[in-house]
Amino acid sequence: GEGGERPELGRGGVAGVALEYLALAEAHPPEQFSVVRGHVMWMLGRSGKGHRCTFDHLGPYTAPQLRMALCEASSVRELEAIVRATLGAADFFTC
């Protein structure tokens, strides 16, 4: 949508889009990994900043735990594991 709106895809749809995005990011990495991290945060429904950060999709994490896991991730594979845990995406393809 316009203005950064998130389309309503449901968890399975978000998982599919996020994993496809991560496969593309691995095949065509941007200059800065933070770009990938930021996009994944957006796909997980991030809102707010710092300790007030929340997510629409948390999975087994609390919002601070998910934020920390995403911020500490240093590879597409790590982000993929977080997306799978958060969205229950075990049945989706692997990057």
PDB file of N, CA and C in Angstrom:
ATOM      1  N   GLY A   1       0.813  -1.184   0.000  1.00  0.00           N
ATOM      2  CA  GLY A   1       0.000   0.000   0.000  1.00  0.00           C
ATOM      3  C   GLY A   1       0.857   1.249   0.000  1.00  0.00           C
ATOM      4  N   GLU A   2       0.202   2.378  -0.054  1.00  0.00           N
ATOM      5  CA  GLU A   2       0.924   3.645  -0.045  1.00  0.00           C
ATOM      6  C   GLU A   2       1.300   4.021   1.374  1.00  0.00           C
ATOM      7  N   GLY A   3       2.323   4.824   1.529  1.00  0.00           N
ATOM      8  CA  GLY A   3       2.707   5.350   2.832  1.00  0.00           C
ATOM      9  C   GLY A   3       3.227   4.310   3.797  1.00  0.00           C
ATOM     10  N   GLY A   4       3.764   3.190   3.313  1.00  0.00           N
ATOM     11  CA  GLY A   4       4.348   2.194   4.198  1.00  0.00           C
ATOM     12  C   GLY A   4       3.326   1.278   4.834  1.00  0.00           C
ATOM     13  N   GLU A   5       2.091   1.270   4.366  1.00  0.00           N
ATOM     14  CA  GLU A   5       1.082   0.386   4.924  1.00  0.00           C
ATOM     15  C   GLU A   5       1.456  -1.057   4.630  1.00  0.00           C
ATOM     16  N   ARG A   6       1.134  -1.945   5.573  1.00  0.00           N
ATOM     17  CA  ARG A   6       1.406  -3.363   5.385  1.00  0.00           C
ATOM     18  C   ARG A   6       0.159  -4.045   4.843  1.00  0.00           C
ATOM     19  N   PRO A   7       0.271  -4.779   3.759  1.00  0.00           N
ATOM     20  CA  PRO A   7      -0.888  -5.538   3.294  1.00  0.00           C
ATOM     21  C   PRO A   7      -1.203  -6.642   4.297  1.00  0.00           C
ATOM     22  N   GLU A   8      -2.455  -7.018   4.408  1.00  0.00           N
ATOM     23  CA  GLU A   8      -2.854  -8.081   5.318  1.00  0.00           C
ATOM     24  C   GLU A   8      -2.672  -9.423   4.630  1.00  0.00           C
ATOM     25  N   LEU A   9      -1.582 -10.119   4.951  1.00  0.00           N
ATOM     26  CA  LEU A   9      -1.269 -11.389   4.318  1.00  0.00           C
ATOM     27  C   LEU A   9      -1.522 -12.574   5.230  1.00  0.00           C
ATOM     28  N   GLY A  10      -1.626 -12.364   6.531  1.00  0.00           N
ATOM     29  CA  GLY A  10      -1.658 -13.473   7.465  1.00  0.00           C
ATOM     30  C   GLY A  10      -0.253 -14.006   7.675  1.00  0.00           C
ATOM     31  N   ARG A  11      -0.090 -14.825   8.697  1.00  0.00           N
ATOM     32  CA  ARG A  11       1.246 -15.331   9.036  1.00  0.00           C
ATOM     33  C   ARG A  11       1.886 -16.112   7.904  1.00  0.00           C
ATOM     34  N   GLY A  12       1.122 -17.000   7.275  1.00  0.00           N
ATOM     35  CA  GLY A  12       1.683 -17.812   6.192  1.00  0.00           C
ATOM     36  C   GLY A  12       2.127 -16.969   5.013  1.00  0.00           C
ATOM     37  N   GLY A  13       1.331 -15.959   4.674  1.00  0.00           N
ATOM     38  CA  GLY A  13       1.690 -15.073   3.575  1.00  0.00           C
ATOM     39  C   GLY A  13       2.917 -14.250   3.888  1.00  0.00           C
ATOM     40  N   VAL A  14       2.991 -13.742   5.117  1.00  0.00           N
ATOM     41  CA  VAL A  14       4.162 -12.977   5.537  1.00  0.00           C
ATOM     42  C   VAL A  14       5.395 -13.861   5.517  1.00  0.00           C
ATOM     43  N   ALA A  15       5.254 -15.091   6.000  1.00  0.00           N
ATOM     44  CA  ALA A  15       6.391 -16.016   6.012  1.00  0.00           C
ATOM     45  C   ALA A  15       6.890 -16.270   4.600  1.00  0.00           C
ATOM     46  N   GLY A  16       5.980 -16.516   3.670  1.00  0.00           N
ATOM     47  CA  GLY A  16       6.387 -16.767   2.290  1.00  0.00           C
ATOM     48  C   GLY A  16       7.111 -15.593   1.675  1.00  0.00           C
ATOM     49  N   VAL A  17       6.566 -14.403   1.882  1.00  0.00           N
ATOM     50  CA  VAL A  17       7.192 -13.187   1.341  1.00  0.00           C
ATOM     51  C   VAL A  17       8.559 -12.964   1.982  1.00  0.00           C
ATOM     52  N   ALA A  18       8.627 -13.104   3.308  1.00  0.00           N
ATOM     53  CA  ALA A  18       9.894 -12.864   4.022  1.00  0.00           C
ATOM     54  C   ALA A  18      10.970 -13.849   3.581  1.00  0.00           C
ATOM     55  N   LEU A  19      10.612 -15.122   3.441  1.00  0.00           N
ATOM     56  CA  LEU A  19      11.605 -16.115   3.040  1.00  0.00           C
ATOM     57  C   LEU A  19      12.030 -15.929   1.591  1.00  0.00           C
ATOM     58  N   GLU A  20      11.104 -15.550   0.735  1.00  0.00           N
ATOM     59  CA  GLU A  20      11.476 -15.266  -0.654  1.00  0.00           C
ATOM     60  C   GLU A  20      12.408 -14.050  -0.708  1.00  0.00           C
ATOM     61  N   TYR A  21      12.084 -13.030   0.078  1.00  0.00           N
ATOM     62  CA  TYR A  21      12.936 -11.835   0.152  1.00  0.00           C
ATOM     63  C   TYR A  21      14.346 -12.214   0.615  1.00  0.00           C
ATOM     64  N   LEU A  22      14.429 -13.051   1.657  1.00  0.00           N
ATOM     65  CA  LEU A  22      15.747 -13.441   2.178  1.00  0.00           C
ATOM     66  C   LEU A  22      16.537 -14.242   1.143  1.00  0.00           C
ATOM     67  N   ALA A  23      15.853 -15.061   0.351  1.00  0.00           N
ATOM     68  CA  ALA A  23      16.549 -15.793  -0.715  1.00  0.00           C
ATOM     69  C   ALA A  23      17.130 -14.818  -1.732  1.00  0.00           C
ATOM     70  N   LEU A  24      16.360 -13.794  -2.065  1.00  0.00           N
ATOM     71  CA  LEU A  24      16.855 -12.775  -2.997  1.00  0.00           C
ATOM     72  C   LEU A  24      17.994 -11.970  -2.385  1.00  0.00           C
ATOM     73  N   ALA A  25      17.884 -11.661  -1.090  1.00  0.00           N
ATOM     74  CA  ALA A  25      18.943 -10.893  -0.414  1.00  0.00           C
ATOM     75  C   ALA A  25      20.239 -11.686  -0.346  1.00  0.00           C
ATOM     76  N   GLU A  26      20.116 -13.004  -0.230  1.00  0.00           N
ATOM     77  CA  GLU A  26      21.328 -13.827  -0.209  1.00  0.00           C
ATOM     78  C   GLU A  26      21.954 -13.900  -1.603  1.00  0.00           C
ATOM     79  N   ALA A  27      21.113 -13.997  -2.628  1.00  0.00           N
ATOM     80  CA  ALA A  27      21.616 -14.068  -4.004  1.00  0.00           C
ATOM     81  C   ALA A  27      22.164 -12.730  -4.491  1.00  0.00           C
ATOM     82  N   HIS A  28      21.576 -11.639  -3.998  1.00  0.00           N
ATOM     83  CA  HIS A  28      21.956 -10.293  -4.431  1.00  0.00           C
ATOM     84  C   HIS A  28      22.097  -9.392  -3.197  1.00  0.00           C
ATOM     85  N   PRO A  29      23.154  -9.598  -2.403  1.00  0.00           N
ATOM     86  CA  PRO A  29      23.267  -8.858  -1.136  1.00  0.00           C
ATOM     87  C   PRO A  29      23.443  -7.353  -1.336  1.00  0.00           C
ATOM     88  N   PRO A  30      22.733  -6.573  -0.521  1.00  0.00           N
ATOM     89  CA  PRO A  30      22.932  -5.124  -0.581  1.00  0.00           C
ATOM     90  C   PRO A  30      24.279  -4.761   0.042  1.00  0.00           C
ATOM     91  N   GLU A  31      24.709  -3.535  -0.163  1.00  0.00           N
ATOM     92  CA  GLU A  31      25.991  -3.105   0.396  1.00  0.00           C
ATOM     93  C   GLU A  31      25.993  -3.170   1.913  1.00  0.00           C
ATOM     94  N   GLN A  32      24.855  -2.878   2.530  1.00  0.00           N
ATOM     95  CA  GLN A  32      24.777  -2.900   3.993  1.00  0.00           C
ATOM     96  C   GLN A  32      23.731  -3.912   4.443  1.00  0.00           C
ATOM     97  N   PHE A  33      24.130  -4.824   5.315  1.00  0.00           N
ATOM     98  CA  PHE A  33      23.223  -5.860   5.819  1.00  0.00           C
ATOM     99  C   PHE A  33      22.057  -5.255   6.595  1.00  0.00           C
ATOM    100  N   SER A  34      22.255  -4.073   7.149  1.00  0.00           N
ATOM    101  CA  SER A  34      21.189  -3.428   7.934  1.00  0.00           C
ATOM    102  C   SER A  34      19.932  -3.200   7.093  1.00  0.00           C
ATOM    103  N   VAL A  35      20.088  -3.086   5.771  1.00  0.00           N
ATOM    104  CA  VAL A  35      18.941  -2.928   4.881  1.00  0.00           C
ATOM    105  C   VAL A  35      18.054  -4.174   4.966  1.00  0.00           C
ATOM    106  N   VAL A  36      18.668  -5.343   4.906  1.00  0.00           N
ATOM    107  CA  VAL A  36      17.931  -6.608   4.985  1.00  0.00           C
ATOM    108  C   VAL A  36      17.252  -6.718   6.344  1.00  0.00           C
ATOM    109  N   ARG A  37      17.989  -6.441   7.392  1.00  0.00           N
ATOM    110  CA  ARG A  37      17.449  -6.507   8.751  1.00  0.00           C
ATOM    111  C   ARG A  37      16.232  -5.587   8.896  1.00  0.00           C
ATOM    112  N   GLY A  38      16.332  -4.375   8.399  1.00  0.00           N
ATOM    113  CA  GLY A  38      15.239  -3.417   8.485  1.00  0.00           C
ATOM    114  C   GLY A  38      14.003  -3.881   7.741  1.00  0.00           C
ATOM    115  N   HIS A  39      14.205  -4.475   6.574  1.00  0.00           N
ATOM    116  CA  HIS A  39      13.068  -4.982   5.801  1.00  0.00           C
ATOM    117  C   HIS A  39      12.390  -6.145   6.526  1.00  0.00           C
ATOM    118  N   VAL A  40      13.180  -7.028   7.120  1.00  0.00           N
ATOM    119  CA  VAL A  40      12.600  -8.154   7.867  1.00  0.00           C
ATOM    120  C   VAL A  40      11.823  -7.631   9.073  1.00  0.00           C
ATOM    121  N   MET A  41      12.369  -6.640   9.760  1.00  0.00           N
ATOM    122  CA  MET A  41      11.649  -6.047  10.892  1.00  0.00           C
ATOM    123  C   MET A  41      10.309  -5.479  10.431  1.00  0.00           C
ATOM    124  N   TRP A  42      10.304  -4.795   9.298  1.00  0.00           N
ATOM    125  CA  TRP A  42       9.067  -4.234   8.761  1.00  0.00           C
ATOM    126  C   TRP A  42       8.066  -5.344   8.440  1.00  0.00           C
ATOM    127  N   MET A  43       8.563  -6.439   7.822  1.00  0.00           N
ATOM    128  CA  MET A  43       7.671  -7.551   7.471  1.00  0.00           C
ATOM    129  C   MET A  43       7.071  -8.212   8.706  1.00  0.00           C
ATOM    130  N   LEU A  44       7.813  -8.204   9.813  1.00  0.00           N
ATOM    131  CA  LEU A  44       7.299  -8.776  11.061  1.00  0.00           C
ATOM    132  C   LEU A  44       6.399  -7.794  11.805  1.00  0.00           C
ATOM    133  N   GLY A  45       6.145  -6.641  11.207  1.00  0.00           N
ATOM    134  CA  GLY A  45       5.191  -5.699  11.772  1.00  0.00           C
ATOM    135  C   GLY A  45       5.758  -4.785  12.833  1.00  0.00           C
ATOM    136  N   ARG A  46       7.014  -4.405  12.683  1.00  0.00           N
ATOM    137  CA  ARG A  46       7.646  -3.544  13.673  1.00  0.00           C
ATOM    138  C   ARG A  46       6.983  -2.173  13.727  1.00  0.00           C
ATOM    139  N   SER A  47       6.804  -1.706  14.959  1.00  0.00           N
ATOM    140  CA  SER A  47       6.392  -0.316  15.176  1.00  0.00           C
ATOM    141  C   SER A  47       7.064   0.166  16.453  1.00  0.00           C
ATOM    142  N   GLY A  48       7.319   1.452  16.520  1.00  0.00           N
ATOM    143  CA  GLY A  48       8.014   2.016  17.672  1.00  0.00           C
ATOM    144  C   GLY A  48       9.515   1.905  17.535  1.00  0.00           C
ATOM    145  N   LYS A  49      10.209   2.487  18.503  1.00  0.00           N
ATOM    146  CA  LYS A  49      11.674   2.484  18.487  1.00  0.00           C
ATOM    147  C   LYS A  49      12.216   2.098  19.857  1.00  0.00           C
ATOM    148  N   GLY A  50      13.437   1.591  19.830  1.00  0.00           N
ATOM    149  CA  GLY A  50      14.123   1.272  21.077  1.00  0.00           C
ATOM    150  C   GLY A  50      13.337   0.324  21.952  1.00  0.00           C
ATOM    151  N   HIS A  51      13.311   0.611  23.250  1.00  0.00           N
ATOM    152  CA  HIS A  51      12.650  -0.288  24.200  1.00  0.00           C
ATOM    153  C   HIS A  51      11.136  -0.290  24.046  1.00  0.00           C
ATOM    154  N   ARG A  52      10.585   0.651  23.273  1.00  0.00           N
ATOM    155  CA  ARG A  52       9.138   0.691  23.025  1.00  0.00           C
ATOM    156  C   ARG A  52       8.746  -0.050  21.742  1.00  0.00           C
ATOM    157  N   CYS A  53       9.704  -0.682  21.103  1.00  0.00           N
ATOM    158  CA  CYS A  53       9.483  -1.392  19.856  1.00  0.00           C
ATOM    159  C   CYS A  53       8.540  -2.579  20.079  1.00  0.00           C
ATOM    160  N   THR A  54       7.554  -2.717  19.196  1.00  0.00           N
ATOM    161  CA  THR A  54       6.656  -3.864  19.222  1.00  0.00           C
ATOM    162  C   THR A  54       6.592  -4.469  17.829  1.00  0.00           C
ATOM    163  N   PHE A  55       6.059  -5.672  17.744  1.00  0.00           N
ATOM    164  CA  PHE A  55       5.921  -6.384  16.477  1.00  0.00           C
ATOM    165  C   PHE A  55       4.527  -7.003  16.406  1.00  0.00           C
ATOM    166  N   ASP A  56       3.974  -7.076  15.206  1.00  0.00           N
ATOM    167  CA  ASP A  56       2.700  -7.761  15.003  1.00  0.00           C
ATOM    168  C   ASP A  56       2.868  -9.270  15.133  1.00  0.00           C
ATOM    169  N   HIS A  57       4.030  -9.781  14.756  1.00  0.00           N
ATOM    170  CA  HIS A  57       4.316 -11.220  14.785  1.00  0.00           C
ATOM    171  C   HIS A  57       5.482 -11.460  15.741  1.00  0.00           C
ATOM    172  N   LEU A  58       5.221 -12.167  16.842  1.00  0.00           N
ATOM    173  CA  LEU A  58       6.258 -12.405  17.843  1.00  0.00           C
ATOM    174  C   LEU A  58       6.711 -13.859  17.911  1.00  0.00           C
ATOM    175  N   GLY A  59       5.831 -14.805  17.576  1.00  0.00           N
ATOM    176  CA  GLY A  59       6.182 -16.212  17.740  1.00  0.00           C
ATOM    177  C   GLY A  59       6.515 -16.494  19.187  1.00  0.00           C
ATOM    178  N   PRO A  60       7.623 -17.193  19.446  1.00  0.00           N
ATOM    179  CA  PRO A  60       7.976 -17.544  20.820  1.00  0.00           C
ATOM    180  C   PRO A  60       8.683 -16.420  21.584  1.00  0.00           C
ATOM    181  N   TYR A  61       8.896 -15.303  20.943  1.00  0.00           N
ATOM    182  CA  TYR A  61       9.668 -14.203  21.526  1.00  0.00           C
ATOM    183  C   TYR A  61       8.769 -13.175  22.211  1.00  0.00           C
ATOM    184  N   THR A  62       9.356 -12.439  23.141  1.00  0.00           N
ATOM    185  CA  THR A  62       8.761 -11.187  23.587  1.00  0.00           C
ATOM    186  C   THR A  62       9.264 -10.127  22.609  1.00  0.00           C
ATOM    187  N   ALA A  63       8.642  -8.956  22.598  1.00  0.00           N
ATOM    188  CA  ALA A  63       9.099  -7.903  21.684  1.00  0.00           C
ATOM    189  C   ALA A  63      10.572  -7.551  21.910  1.00  0.00           C
ATOM    190  N   PRO A  64      11.029  -7.375  23.173  1.00  0.00           N
ATOM    191  CA  PRO A  64      12.463  -7.075  23.352  1.00  0.00           C
ATOM    192  C   PRO A  64      13.369  -8.214  22.893  1.00  0.00           C
ATOM    193  N   GLN A  65      12.952  -9.470  23.105  1.00  0.00           N
ATOM    194  CA  GLN A  65      13.766 -10.606  22.662  1.00  0.00           C
ATOM    195  C   GLN A  65      13.874 -10.649  21.139  1.00  0.00           C
ATOM    196  N   LEU A  66      12.749 -10.415  20.456  1.00  0.00           N
ATOM    197  CA  LEU A  66      12.760 -10.442  18.989  1.00  0.00           C
ATOM    198  C   LEU A  66      13.620  -9.316  18.443  1.00  0.00           C
ATOM    199  N   ARG A  67      13.466  -8.134  19.002  1.00  0.00           N
ATOM    200  CA  ARG A  67      14.285  -7.000  18.564  1.00  0.00           C
ATOM    201  C   ARG A  67      15.768  -7.305  18.740  1.00  0.00           C
ATOM    202  N   MET A  68      16.137  -7.883  19.897  1.00  0.00           N
ATOM    203  CA  MET A  68      17.536  -8.206  20.162  1.00  0.00           C
ATOM    204  C   MET A  68      18.041  -9.273  19.184  1.00  0.00           C
ATOM    205  N   ALA A  69      17.234 -10.306  18.954  1.00  0.00           N
ATOM    206  CA  ALA A  69      17.643 -11.365  18.031  1.00  0.00           C
ATOM    207  C   ALA A  69      17.862 -10.802  16.628  1.00  0.00           C
ATOM    208  N   LEU A  70      16.945  -9.946  16.178  1.00  0.00           N
ATOM    209  CA  LEU A  70      17.076  -9.350  14.847  1.00  0.00           C
ATOM    210  C   LEU A  70      18.285  -8.422  14.764  1.00  0.00           C
ATOM    211  N   CYS A  71      18.497  -7.629  15.804  1.00  0.00           N
ATOM    212  CA  CYS A  71      19.631  -6.688  15.802  1.00  0.00           C
ATOM    213  C   CYS A  71      20.968  -7.406  15.864  1.00  0.00           C
ATOM    214  N   GLU A  72      21.002  -8.564  16.510  1.00  0.00           N
ATOM    215  CA  GLU A  72      22.253  -9.315  16.639  1.00  0.00           C
ATOM    216  C   GLU A  72      22.520 -10.226  15.446  1.00  0.00           C
ATOM    217  N   ALA A  73      21.510 -10.471  14.619  1.00  0.00           N
ATOM    218  CA  ALA A  73      21.698 -11.329  13.448  1.00  0.00           C
ATOM    219  C   ALA A  73      22.716 -10.700  12.511  1.00  0.00           C
ATOM    220  N   SER A  74      23.624 -11.526  12.005  1.00  0.00           N
ATOM    221  CA  SER A  74      24.673 -10.996  11.127  1.00  0.00           C
ATOM    222  C   SER A  74      24.706 -11.700   9.776  1.00  0.00           C
ATOM    223  N   SER A  75      23.683 -12.524   9.496  1.00  0.00           N
ATOM    224  CA  SER A  75      23.640 -13.207   8.201  1.00  0.00           C
ATOM    225  C   SER A  75      22.192 -13.446   7.800  1.00  0.00           C
ATOM    226  N   VAL A  76      22.004 -13.687   6.518  1.00  0.00           N
ATOM    227  CA  VAL A  76      20.674 -14.014   6.012  1.00  0.00           C
ATOM    228  C   VAL A  76      20.183 -15.298   6.668  1.00  0.00           C
ATOM    229  N   ARG A  77      21.053 -16.265   6.852  1.00  0.00           N
ATOM    230  CA  ARG A  77      20.673 -17.538   7.483  1.00  0.00           C
ATOM    231  C   ARG A  77      20.129 -17.313   8.896  1.00  0.00           C
ATOM    232  N   GLU A  78      20.762 -16.428   9.647  1.00  0.00           N
ATOM    233  CA  GLU A  78      20.272 -16.131  10.995  1.00  0.00           C
ATOM    234  C   GLU A  78      18.898 -15.476  10.945  1.00  0.00           C
ATOM    235  N   LEU A  79      18.712 -14.549  10.024  1.00  0.00           N
ATOM    236  CA  LEU A  79      17.392 -13.918   9.880  1.00  0.00           C
ATOM    237  C   LEU A  79      16.354 -14.940   9.442  1.00  0.00           C
ATOM    238  N   GLU A  80      16.740 -15.846   8.566  1.00  0.00           N
ATOM    239  CA  GLU A  80      15.822 -16.895   8.120  1.00  0.00           C
ATOM    240  C   GLU A  80      15.355 -17.743   9.306  1.00  0.00           C
ATOM    241  N   ALA A  81      16.282 -18.116  10.177  1.00  0.00           N
ATOM    242  CA  ALA A  81      15.923 -18.921  11.354  1.00  0.00           C
ATOM    243  C   ALA A  81      14.958 -18.160  12.264  1.00  0.00           C
ATOM    244  N   ILE A  82      15.180 -16.871  12.418  1.00  0.00           N
ATOM    245  CA  ILE A  82      14.296 -16.044  13.249  1.00  0.00           C
ATOM    246  C   ILE A  82      12.907 -15.955  12.622  1.00  0.00           C
ATOM    247  N   VAL A  83      12.854 -15.730  11.310  1.00  0.00           N
ATOM    248  CA  VAL A  83      11.562 -15.663  10.609  1.00  0.00           C
ATOM    249  C   VAL A  83      10.817 -16.983  10.761  1.00  0.00           C
ATOM    250  N   ARG A  84      11.508 -18.091  10.576  1.00  0.00           N
ATOM    251  CA  ARG A  84      10.868 -19.411  10.706  1.00  0.00           C
ATOM    252  C   ARG A  84      10.338 -19.630  12.119  1.00  0.00           C
ATOM    253  N   ALA A  85      11.119 -19.253  13.122  1.00  0.00           N
ATOM    254  CA  ALA A  85      10.664 -19.417  14.513  1.00  0.00           C
ATOM    255  C   ALA A  85       9.492 -18.506  14.821  1.00  0.00           C
ATOM    256  N   THR A  86       9.548 -17.294  14.320  1.00  0.00           N
ATOM    257  CA  THR A  86       8.519 -16.302  14.615  1.00  0.00           C
ATOM    258  C   THR A  86       7.201 -16.615  13.925  1.00  0.00           C
ATOM    259  N   LEU A  87       7.271 -17.043  12.681  1.00  0.00           N
ATOM    260  CA  LEU A  87       6.062 -17.240  11.885  1.00  0.00           C
ATOM    261  C   LEU A  87       5.675 -18.701  11.726  1.00  0.00           C
ATOM    262  N   GLY A  88       6.415 -19.607  12.379  1.00  0.00           N
ATOM    263  CA  GLY A  88       6.097 -21.013  12.251  1.00  0.00           C
ATOM    264  C   GLY A  88       6.216 -21.486  10.826  1.00  0.00           C
ATOM    265  N   ALA A  89       7.287 -21.092  10.165  1.00  0.00           N
ATOM    266  CA  ALA A  89       7.438 -21.315   8.727  1.00  0.00           C
ATOM    267  C   ALA A  89       8.281 -22.538   8.404  1.00  0.00           C
ATOM    268  N   ALA A  90       8.184 -23.582   9.203  1.00  0.00           N
ATOM    269  CA  ALA A  90       9.012 -24.762   8.974  1.00  0.00           C
ATOM    270  C   ALA A  90       8.725 -25.423   7.631  1.00  0.00           C
ATOM    271  N   ASP A  91       7.495 -25.278   7.123  1.00  0.00           N
ATOM    272  CA  ASP A  91       7.123 -25.954   5.886  1.00  0.00           C
ATOM    273  C   ASP A  91       7.483 -25.187   4.623  1.00  0.00           C
ATOM    274  N   PHE A  92       8.010 -23.978   4.772  1.00  0.00           N
ATOM    275  CA  PHE A  92       8.352 -23.167   3.608  1.00  0.00           C
ATOM    276  C   PHE A  92       9.755 -23.494   3.134  1.00  0.00           C
ATOM    277  N   PHE A  93      10.035 -23.129   1.887  1.00  0.00           N
ATOM    278  CA  PHE A  93      11.334 -23.421   1.293  1.00  0.00           C
ATOM    279  C   PHE A  93      12.477 -22.759   2.070  1.00  0.00           C
ATOM    280  N   THR A  94      13.646 -23.315   1.876  1.00  0.00           N
ATOM    281  CA  THR A  94      14.853 -22.783   2.501  1.00  0.00           C
ATOM    282  C   THR A  94      15.590 -21.912   1.510  1.00  0.00           C
ATOM    283  N   CYS A  95      16.191 -20.820   1.988  1.00  0.00           N
ATOM    284  CA  CYS A  95      16.976 -19.927   1.129  1.00  0.00           C
ATOM    285  C   CYS A  95      18.115 -20.689   0.486  1.00  0.00           C
TER     286      CYS A  95
END
